[in-house]
Amino acid sequence: QVQLVESGGGLVQAGGSLRLSCAASGSIFIINTMGWYRQAPGNQRELVASITIDFRTDYANSVKGRFTISRDSAKNTMYLQMDSLKPEDTGVYYCKADVVTRAMATGIYWGRGTQVTVSS
């Protein structure tokens, strides 16, 4: 089995910064694309940023220039540096990973989320 655990969420004032982490553990052979998603109350879950195994990145237009996604493949960990935070960035942030297990099975895994609240 594979587990994803997010950390680093919290309450911050507008204009502030937070750094989220997502640690993957378990029977992992390799992790392909990883991504951060967020869901605000009453809204659908949306992609914030993604990073491929060869470090190609993609961002939602709303966070370009403010958020930076990165990963440490040796540690099976992904990060999201969030700067210049806005109240509309508030939501639960989820980690997603496309994993190949040691049994050579592929699967999509999600973490349980971490709350980010930006006050105005």
mmCIF file of C-alpha atoms in Angstrom:
data_model
loop_
_atom_site.group_PDB
_atom_site.id
_atom_site.type_symbol
_atom_site.label_atom_id
_atom_site.label_comp_id
_atom_site.label_asym_id
_atom_site.label_seq_id
_atom_site.Cartn_x
_atom_site.Cartn_y
_atom_site.Cartn_z
ATOM 1 C CA GLN A 1 0.000 0.000 0.000
ATOM 2 C CA VAL A 2 0.954 3.608 -0.504
ATOM 3 C CA GLN A 3 0.247 6.488 1.857
ATOM 4 C CA LEU A 4 0.453 10.214 1.186
ATOM 5 C CA VAL A 5 0.612 12.631 4.096
ATOM 6 C CA GLU A 6 0.364 16.385 3.691
ATOM 7 C CA SER A 7 1.677 18.908 6.201
ATOM 8 C CA GLY A 8 2.391 22.603 6.493
ATOM 9 C CA GLY A 9 -1.090 24.080 6.304
ATOM 10 C CA GLY A 10 -2.330 26.733 8.675
ATOM 11 C CA LEU A 11 -3.702 30.222 9.101
ATOM 12 C CA VAL A 12 -1.859 33.118 7.496
ATOM 13 C CA GLN A 13 -2.622 36.726 6.675
ATOM 14 C CA ALA A 14 -2.997 37.876 3.101
ATOM 15 C CA GLY A 15 0.405 38.501 1.572
ATOM 16 C CA GLY A 16 2.036 35.844 3.713
ATOM 17 C CA SER A 17 3.645 32.542 2.823
ATOM 18 C CA LEU A 18 3.254 28.857 3.593
ATOM 19 C CA ARG A 19 5.158 25.781 2.492
ATOM 20 C CA LEU A 20 3.270 22.538 2.085
ATOM 21 C CA SER A 21 4.882 19.118 2.056
ATOM 22 C CA CYS A 22 3.585 15.777 0.827
ATOM 23 C CA ALA A 23 5.442 12.667 1.931
ATOM 24 C CA ALA A 24 4.774 9.373 0.178
ATOM 25 C CA SER A 25 5.557 6.063 1.816
ATOM 26 C CA GLY A 26 4.885 2.380 1.375
ATOM 27 C CA SER A 27 5.559 -0.081 -1.399
ATOM 28 C CA ILE A 28 6.802 2.441 -3.939
ATOM 29 C CA PHE A 29 8.883 1.581 -6.969
ATOM 30 C CA ILE A 30 8.610 4.925 -8.692
ATOM 31 C CA ILE A 31 6.364 7.997 -8.593
ATOM 32 C CA ASN A 32 5.449 9.568 -11.916
ATOM 33 C CA THR A 33 3.439 12.792 -11.894
ATOM 34 C CA MET A 34 2.603 14.409 -8.556
ATOM 35 C CA GLY A 35 0.212 17.256 -8.009
ATOM 36 C CA TRP A 36 -1.409 19.610 -5.563
ATOM 37 C CA TYR A 37 -5.148 20.154 -5.670
ATOM 38 C CA ARG A 38 -7.365 22.344 -3.539
ATOM 39 C CA GLN A 39 -11.005 22.472 -2.669
ATOM 40 C CA ALA A 40 -12.789 25.479 -1.236
ATOM 41 C CA PRO A 41 -16.167 25.123 0.492
ATOM 42 C CA GLY A 42 -18.891 24.693 -2.088
ATOM 43 C CA ASN A 43 -16.416 24.337 -4.923
ATOM 44 C CA GLN A 44 -15.051 21.411 -6.869
ATOM 45 C CA ARG A 45 -11.528 20.189 -6.307
ATOM 46 C CA GLU A 46 -9.164 21.947 -8.721
ATOM 47 C CA LEU A 47 -5.604 21.454 -9.856
ATOM 48 C CA VAL A 48 -3.168 23.958 -8.376
ATOM 49 C CA ALA A 49 0.144 22.646 -9.704
ATOM 50 C CA SER A 50 1.734 19.466 -10.981
ATOM 51 C CA ILE A 51 5.250 18.151 -11.522
ATOM 52 C CA THR A 52 6.362 15.242 -13.651
ATOM 53 C CA ILE A 53 9.073 12.700 -12.953
ATOM 54 C CA ASP A 54 11.440 14.780 -15.098
ATOM 55 C CA PHE A 55 10.494 17.955 -13.225
ATOM 56 C CA ARG A 56 8.256 19.587 -15.803
ATOM 57 C CA THR A 57 5.786 21.807 -13.995
ATOM 58 C CA ASP A 58 2.349 23.179 -14.683
ATOM 59 C CA TYR A 59 0.333 25.737 -12.729
ATOM 60 C CA ALA A 60 -3.202 27.007 -12.559
ATOM 61 C CA ASN A 61 -3.369 30.531 -13.968
ATOM 62 C CA SER A 62 -4.550 31.825 -10.601
ATOM 63 C CA VAL A 63 -1.299 30.835 -8.856
ATOM 64 C CA LYS A 64 1.317 31.432 -11.561
ATOM 65 C CA GLY A 65 4.117 33.622 -10.294
ATOM 66 C CA ARG A 66 3.116 33.091 -6.645
ATOM 67 C CA PHE A 67 3.371 29.317 -6.067
ATOM 68 C CA THR A 68 6.309 27.022 -6.759
ATOM 69 C CA ILE A 69 6.045 23.248 -6.887
ATOM 70 C CA SER A 70 9.074 21.015 -6.377
ATOM 71 C CA ARG A 71 9.931 17.439 -5.493
ATOM 72 C CA ASP A 72 12.697 15.397 -3.958
ATOM 73 C CA SER A 73 12.511 12.060 -5.724
ATOM 74 C CA ALA A 74 15.010 10.433 -3.384
ATOM 75 C CA LYS A 75 12.706 11.197 -0.458
ATOM 76 C CA ASN A 76 9.438 10.627 -2.332
ATOM 77 C CA THR A 77 8.393 14.081 -1.189
ATOM 78 C CA MET A 78 6.730 16.982 -2.949
ATOM 79 C CA TYR A 79 6.514 20.608 -1.863
ATOM 80 C CA LEU A 80 4.428 23.660 -2.617
ATOM 81 C CA GLN A 81 5.882 27.042 -1.740
ATOM 82 C CA MET A 82 3.022 29.517 -1.599
ATOM 83 C CA ASP A 83 3.868 33.217 -1.535
ATOM 84 C CA SER A 84 1.738 36.362 -1.752
ATOM 85 C CA LEU A 85 -1.219 34.400 -0.489
ATOM 86 C CA LYS A 86 -4.714 35.708 -1.110
ATOM 87 C CA PRO A 87 -7.994 34.960 0.692
ATOM 88 C CA GLU A 88 -9.159 33.106 -2.408
ATOM 89 C CA ASP A 89 -6.332 30.597 -1.886
ATOM 90 C CA THR A 90 -8.203 29.313 1.160
ATOM 91 C CA GLY A 91 -9.179 25.667 1.022
ATOM 92 C CA VAL A 92 -8.118 22.127 1.746
ATOM 93 C CA TYR A 93 -4.989 21.231 -0.181
ATOM 94 C CA TYR A 94 -4.605 17.642 -1.330
ATOM 95 C CA CYS A 95 -1.610 15.767 -2.624
ATOM 96 C CA LYS A 96 -2.007 13.339 -5.518
ATOM 97 C CA ALA A 97 0.540 10.888 -6.885
ATOM 98 C CA ASP A 98 0.690 8.520 -9.833
ATOM 99 C CA VAL A 99 2.568 5.579 -8.351
ATOM 100 C CA VAL A 100 4.084 2.364 -9.632
ATOM 101 C CA THR A 101 4.363 -0.043 -6.721
ATOM 102 C CA ARG A 102 7.057 -2.649 -6.162
ATOM 103 C CA ALA A 103 4.550 -5.197 -7.428
ATOM 104 C CA MET A 104 4.522 -3.222 -10.694
ATOM 105 C CA ALA A 105 0.956 -2.118 -10.184
ATOM 106 C CA THR A 106 -0.018 1.416 -11.106
ATOM 107 C CA GLY A 107 -2.422 3.543 -9.167
ATOM 108 C CA ILE A 108 -3.494 7.062 -8.256
ATOM 109 C CA TYR A 109 -3.210 7.916 -4.582
ATOM 110 C CA TRP A 110 -4.492 10.880 -2.590
ATOM 111 C CA GLY A 111 -3.614 12.319 0.765
ATOM 112 C CA ARG A 112 -6.213 13.377 3.312
ATOM 113 C CA GLY A 113 -5.529 17.070 2.870
ATOM 114 C CA THR A 114 -4.257 19.992 4.881
ATOM 115 C CA GLN A 115 -6.235 23.157 5.576
ATOM 116 C CA VAL A 116 -4.947 26.503 4.349
ATOM 117 C CA THR A 117 -6.766 29.605 5.535
ATOM 118 C CA VAL A 118 -5.796 33.072 4.340
ATOM 119 C CA SER A 119 -7.324 35.967 6.245
ATOM 120 C CA SER A 120 -7.856 39.370 4.700
#
